[in-house]
Amino acid sequence: MTLIHLDDDYLIWRSFDFQNYWRNEILSIQKKIFFSIKKTGTTIAGIIFKEGLILASDTRATNEEISCDLNCEKIHYLAPNICCCGAGTSADTESVTKSVSNHLELQRLSTGRESRVQSSVSIIQRMLFQFNGLISAALIIGGYDFLGAHIYSIHPHGSTENLPFIAMGSGSLASTAILEKFFNNNMDINSAKNIIKEAVLAGIYNDIGSGGNVDFCIIKKKTLEFERNEKKQNFKKTSGYFFHKKDSIRIRI
Amino acid sequence: AHSAEMMAMNSTFGADASFNAGMPNASMQGGYGRPAARMPTSQVEHPKEQRFSPYENNGGTCLALAGADFCIVAADSRLSAGYSILSRTTTKVGQLTSKCCIASSGCNADQVTLHKLLKFKLQMYQHQHGKELATPGIGQMLATTLYGRRFFPYYTFNVVGGLDENGEGCVFSYDAIGCFERLKYTVSGTGQALIEPLLDNLVDYKNTDKKPTVARSLEETLELIKDIFASAGERDIYTGDFVDIHIITKDGTRYEQFALKKD
């Protein structure tokens, strides 16, 4: 691998490259080809309690008006002490969180210290701002580092907020209503878990972009617990249907 | 307006024989065989007309299925607008006569008005002729009503189900402006693409080799419809909450409500 190859790649990465965006615009105008992107029309929320913080999310991924994944994972791993919930375009949240989690690991190996929440927020914010909001990833980052428990929200254009409770996604209005009413400082773990579960359920039932089950991620000083599908929806049992096999294909001409 | 925009893009790069479909000129190289990014840095604006749209799709799925001596008309009961649920208990099914029901999905305002209008017309027929209009006649009447508004249509996707004069099940399906056809089963609405293939296989036994000898009974058909709506409610975000099922037999119309997932 020559040095020139590295430099050129680096230069191309550092400049704003919107080629694919323009290509998509031209395709949709001239050739009428529209790309349907898988969005997570979502409810995600985060809350800080006395010993740490809890992140929660629903599990529905929609492709325009059909839910294409009834049980997808929206809580992503960033570091042993940091987790991230993602709303917006699925591909964008996946790729952003993967790239940042790799970046943080390299940082940990190079500095020998545990990752700080603020550093992951800065990295993501810089990347999202550079792409001008075209990467449609709205994230809630929560972690417990040596400064304590923090949750940050990042919007697609790169603005961040540090708050004691946050909700994002299409169901965020329903969730925020519940969180605003019931939040207190210094709650214990059970009341915090109840409140955030009610907040995400409000999004699940009142927003049609959100649905499925509730996932939790509880981060305390030394522990990170991932509770998947904490609330399972009732599935109707059927007696089953028999689909007859097709031995040959008959074509009527 | 579109061609003007493409011409403007042409002049930015210089008119070139290899300029193809508005894409950047591939012969301009930068780096390892990649075309240089020389697109305009500001978004190209062209005039957009802003206008009030009188139509809105409030979602929902309607289904009608005809048997040998019964007919089932079912619809979900969710009313949505955008990403919100406006009501979990709206009725999309209207009972027109003792032997006929209509279910419509699409714009709720148009559905309510259309059902009212049909009931007026049926009352007039009853007064003038001393008897109820039979289901095939209702089918025809709805088609002419819809075509009467050919240039400002009712934004409804209707299905009509009932018993005809011989007591057999009878289902009509419509498009928005009144093209109709008599069928054995039909679905319309946001869940149509999810349910129609299932009905093709399970009710009409299309694309199978073995067909069962005994036709499905009323109870089995009812179970089938409940399962179908449960599946559609899982995947279609606009279908859910409750299913209103009207079962029309020679003894009259029976109503059943079946609960779906509310998320």
PDB file of N, CA and C in Angstrom, chain A residues 43-82:
ATOM      1  N   THR A  43     -39.923   5.095  18.972  1.00  0.00           N
ATOM      2  CA  THR A  43     -39.946   5.775  20.256  1.00  0.00           C
ATOM      3  C   THR A  43     -38.719   5.317  21.016  1.00  0.00           C
ATOM      4  N   ILE A  44     -37.819   6.260  21.339  1.00  0.00           N
ATOM      5  CA  ILE A  44     -36.684   5.925  22.209  1.00  0.00           C
ATOM      6  C   ILE A  44     -36.657   6.937  23.338  1.00  0.00           C
ATOM      7  N   ALA A  45     -36.188   6.484  24.510  1.00  0.00           N
ATOM      8  CA  ALA A  45     -36.193   7.387  25.668  1.00  0.00           C
ATOM      9  C   ALA A  45     -35.023   7.033  26.570  1.00  0.00           C
ATOM     10  N   GLY A  46     -34.600   8.027  27.360  1.00  0.00           N
ATOM     11  CA  GLY A  46     -33.549   7.794  28.346  1.00  0.00           C
ATOM     12  C   GLY A  46     -33.870   8.566  29.603  1.00  0.00           C
ATOM     13  N   ILE A  47     -33.511   8.009  30.760  1.00  0.00           N
ATOM     14  CA  ILE A  47     -33.834   8.662  32.039  1.00  0.00           C
ATOM     15  C   ILE A  47     -32.695   8.396  33.009  1.00  0.00           C
ATOM     16  N   ILE A  48     -32.377   9.402  33.831  1.00  0.00           N
ATOM     17  CA  ILE A  48     -31.321   9.238  34.834  1.00  0.00           C
ATOM     18  C   ILE A  48     -31.967   9.029  36.199  1.00  0.00           C
ATOM     19  N   PHE A  49     -31.477   8.028  36.947  1.00  0.00           N
ATOM     20  CA  PHE A  49     -31.994   7.831  38.294  1.00  0.00           C
ATOM     21  C   PHE A  49     -30.805   7.868  39.249  1.00  0.00           C
ATOM     22  N   LYS A  50     -31.034   7.490  40.513  1.00  0.00           N
ATOM     23  CA  LYS A  50     -30.025   7.751  41.541  1.00  0.00           C
ATOM     24  C   LYS A  50     -28.704   7.050  41.247  1.00  0.00           C
ATOM     25  N   GLU A  51     -28.761   5.777  40.855  1.00  0.00           N
ATOM     26  CA  GLU A  51     -27.513   5.025  40.692  1.00  0.00           C
ATOM     27  C   GLU A  51     -26.982   5.009  39.269  1.00  0.00           C
ATOM     28  N   GLY A  52     -27.734   5.551  38.308  1.00  0.00           N
ATOM     29  CA  GLY A  52     -27.256   5.457  36.922  1.00  0.00           C
ATOM     30  C   GLY A  52     -28.310   5.933  35.954  1.00  0.00           C
ATOM     31  N   LEU A  53     -28.447   5.197  34.853  1.00  0.00           N
ATOM     32  CA  LEU A  53     -29.423   5.630  33.872  1.00  0.00           C
ATOM     33  C   LEU A  53     -30.040   4.427  33.177  1.00  0.00           C
ATOM     34  N   ILE A  54     -31.196   4.656  32.560  1.00  0.00           N
ATOM     35  CA  ILE A  54     -31.894   3.614  31.806  1.00  0.00           C
ATOM     36  C   ILE A  54     -32.205   4.152  30.419  1.00  0.00           C
ATOM     37  N   LEU A  55     -31.897   3.359  29.384  1.00  0.00           N
ATOM     38  CA  LEU A  55     -32.325   3.673  28.019  1.00  0.00           C
ATOM     39  C   LEU A  55     -33.377   2.641  27.628  1.00  0.00           C
ATOM     40  N   ALA A  56     -34.404   3.079  26.886  1.00  0.00           N
ATOM     41  CA  ALA A  56     -35.448   2.137  26.461  1.00  0.00           C
ATOM     42  C   ALA A  56     -35.873   2.465  25.047  1.00  0.00           C
ATOM     43  N   SER A  57     -36.361   1.444  24.326  1.00  0.00           N
ATOM     44  CA  SER A  57     -36.820   1.685  22.957  1.00  0.00           C
ATOM     45  C   SER A  57     -37.922   0.695  22.600  1.00  0.00           C
ATOM     46  N   ASP A  58     -38.665   1.010  21.526  1.00  0.00           N
ATOM     47  CA  ASP A  58     -39.624   0.036  20.977  1.00  0.00           C
ATOM     48  C   ASP A  58     -38.858  -0.833  19.983  1.00  0.00           C
ATOM     49  N   THR A  59     -39.557  -1.716  19.251  1.00  0.00           N
ATOM     50  CA  THR A  59     -38.816  -2.631  18.374  1.00  0.00           C
ATOM     51  C   THR A  59     -39.381  -2.716  16.957  1.00  0.00           C
ATOM     52  N   ARG A  60     -40.069  -1.664  16.500  1.00  0.00           N
ATOM     53  CA  ARG A  60     -40.646  -1.775  15.159  1.00  0.00           C
ATOM     54  C   ARG A  60     -39.816  -0.995  14.158  1.00  0.00           C
ATOM     55  N   ALA A  61     -39.536  -1.597  13.006  1.00  0.00           N
ATOM     56  CA  ALA A  61     -38.876  -0.883  11.905  1.00  0.00           C
ATOM     57  C   ALA A  61     -39.839  -0.838  10.735  1.00  0.00           C
ATOM     58  N   THR A  62     -40.069   0.361  10.179  1.00  0.00           N
ATOM     59  CA  THR A  62     -41.057   0.491   9.103  1.00  0.00           C
ATOM     60  C   THR A  62     -40.392   0.839   7.784  1.00  0.00           C
ATOM     61  N   ASN A  63     -41.010   0.364   6.714  1.00  0.00           N
ATOM     62  CA  ASN A  63     -40.584   0.684   5.366  1.00  0.00           C
ATOM     63  C   ASN A  63     -41.770   1.402   4.748  1.00  0.00           C
ATOM     64  N   GLU A  64     -41.790   2.722   4.862  1.00  0.00           N
ATOM     65  CA  GLU A  64     -42.986   3.502   4.511  1.00  0.00           C
ATOM     66  C   GLU A  64     -44.165   3.066   5.362  1.00  0.00           C
ATOM     67  N   GLU A  65     -45.087   2.223   4.849  1.00  0.00           N
ATOM     68  CA  GLU A  65     -46.257   1.980   5.674  1.00  0.00           C
ATOM     69  C   GLU A  65     -46.391   0.539   6.142  1.00  0.00           C
ATOM     70  N   ILE A  66     -45.391  -0.282   5.873  1.00  0.00           N
ATOM     71  CA  ILE A  66     -45.442  -1.662   6.354  1.00  0.00           C
ATOM     72  C   ILE A  66     -44.360  -1.793   7.406  1.00  0.00           C
ATOM     73  N   SER A  67     -44.613  -2.549   8.495  1.00  0.00           N
ATOM     74  CA  SER A  67     -43.512  -2.778   9.416  1.00  0.00           C
ATOM     75  C   SER A  67     -42.714  -3.948   8.878  1.00  0.00           C
ATOM     76  N   CYS A  68     -41.458  -3.688   8.545  1.00  0.00           N
ATOM     77  CA  CYS A  68     -40.666  -4.755   7.945  1.00  0.00           C
ATOM     78  C   CYS A  68     -39.925  -5.561   8.989  1.00  0.00           C
ATOM     79  N   ASP A  69     -39.720  -5.025  10.176  1.00  0.00           N
ATOM     80  CA  ASP A  69     -39.106  -5.829  11.229  1.00  0.00           C
ATOM     81  C   ASP A  69     -39.891  -5.590  12.506  1.00  0.00           C
ATOM     82  N   LEU A  70     -40.484  -6.671  13.036  1.00  0.00           N
ATOM     83  CA  LEU A  70     -41.334  -6.498  14.208  1.00  0.00           C
ATOM     84  C   LEU A  70     -40.528  -6.512  15.494  1.00  0.00           C
ATOM     85  N   ASN A  71     -39.267  -6.953  15.420  1.00  0.00           N
ATOM     86  CA  ASN A  71     -38.478  -7.097  16.643  1.00  0.00           C
ATOM     87  C   ASN A  71     -37.042  -6.707  16.392  1.00  0.00           C
ATOM     88  N   CYS A  72     -36.822  -5.461  15.948  1.00  0.00           N
ATOM     89  CA  CYS A  72     -35.442  -5.085  15.657  1.00  0.00           C
ATOM     90  C   CYS A  72     -34.809  -4.464  16.892  1.00  0.00           C
ATOM     91  N   GLU A  73     -33.470  -4.427  16.929  1.00  0.00           N
ATOM     92  CA  GLU A  73     -32.767  -3.894  18.092  1.00  0.00           C
ATOM     93  C   GLU A  73     -32.365  -2.463  17.834  1.00  0.00           C
ATOM     94  N   LYS A  74     -32.868  -1.553  18.663  1.00  0.00           N
ATOM     95  CA  LYS A  74     -32.526  -0.152  18.447  1.00  0.00           C
ATOM     96  C   LYS A  74     -31.522   0.362  19.457  1.00  0.00           C
ATOM     97  N   ILE A  75     -31.179  -0.466  20.458  1.00  0.00           N
ATOM     98  CA  ILE A  75     -30.183  -0.036  21.429  1.00  0.00           C
ATOM     99  C   ILE A  75     -28.864  -0.642  21.002  1.00  0.00           C
ATOM    100  N   HIS A  76     -27.906   0.221  20.649  1.00  0.00           N
ATOM    101  CA  HIS A  76     -26.624  -0.240  20.115  1.00  0.00           C
ATOM    102  C   HIS A  76     -25.538  -0.080  21.160  1.00  0.00           C
ATOM    103  N   TYR A  77     -24.516  -0.900  21.027  1.00  0.00           N
ATOM    104  CA  TYR A  77     -23.394  -0.872  21.961  1.00  0.00           C
ATOM    105  C   TYR A  77     -22.346   0.099  21.438  1.00  0.00           C
ATOM    106  N   LEU A  78     -21.859   0.997  22.325  1.00  0.00           N
ATOM    107  CA  LEU A  78     -20.770   1.872  21.892  1.00  0.00           C
ATOM    108  C   LEU A  78     -19.492   1.539  22.627  1.00  0.00           C
ATOM    109  N   ALA A  79     -19.612   1.264  23.949  1.00  0.00           N
ATOM    110  CA  ALA A  79     -18.429   1.008  24.776  1.00  0.00           C
ATOM    111  C   ALA A  79     -18.931   0.181  25.961  1.00  0.00           C
ATOM    112  N   PRO A  80     -18.027  -0.418  26.752  1.00  0.00           N
ATOM    113  CA  PRO A  80     -18.508  -1.217  27.884  1.00  0.00           C
ATOM    114  C   PRO A  80     -19.354  -0.424  28.868  1.00  0.00           C
ATOM    115  N   ASN A  81     -19.225   0.911  28.844  1.00  0.00           N
ATOM    116  CA  ASN A  81     -20.024   1.709  29.757  1.00  0.00           C
ATOM    117  C   ASN A  81     -20.934   2.701  29.052  1.00  0.00           C
ATOM    118  N   ILE A  82     -21.071   2.592  27.739  1.00  0.00           N
ATOM    119  CA  ILE A  82     -21.892   3.547  26.974  1.00  0.00           C
ATOM    120  C   ILE A  82     -22.767   2.783  25.986  1.00  0.00           C
TER     121      ILE A  82
END
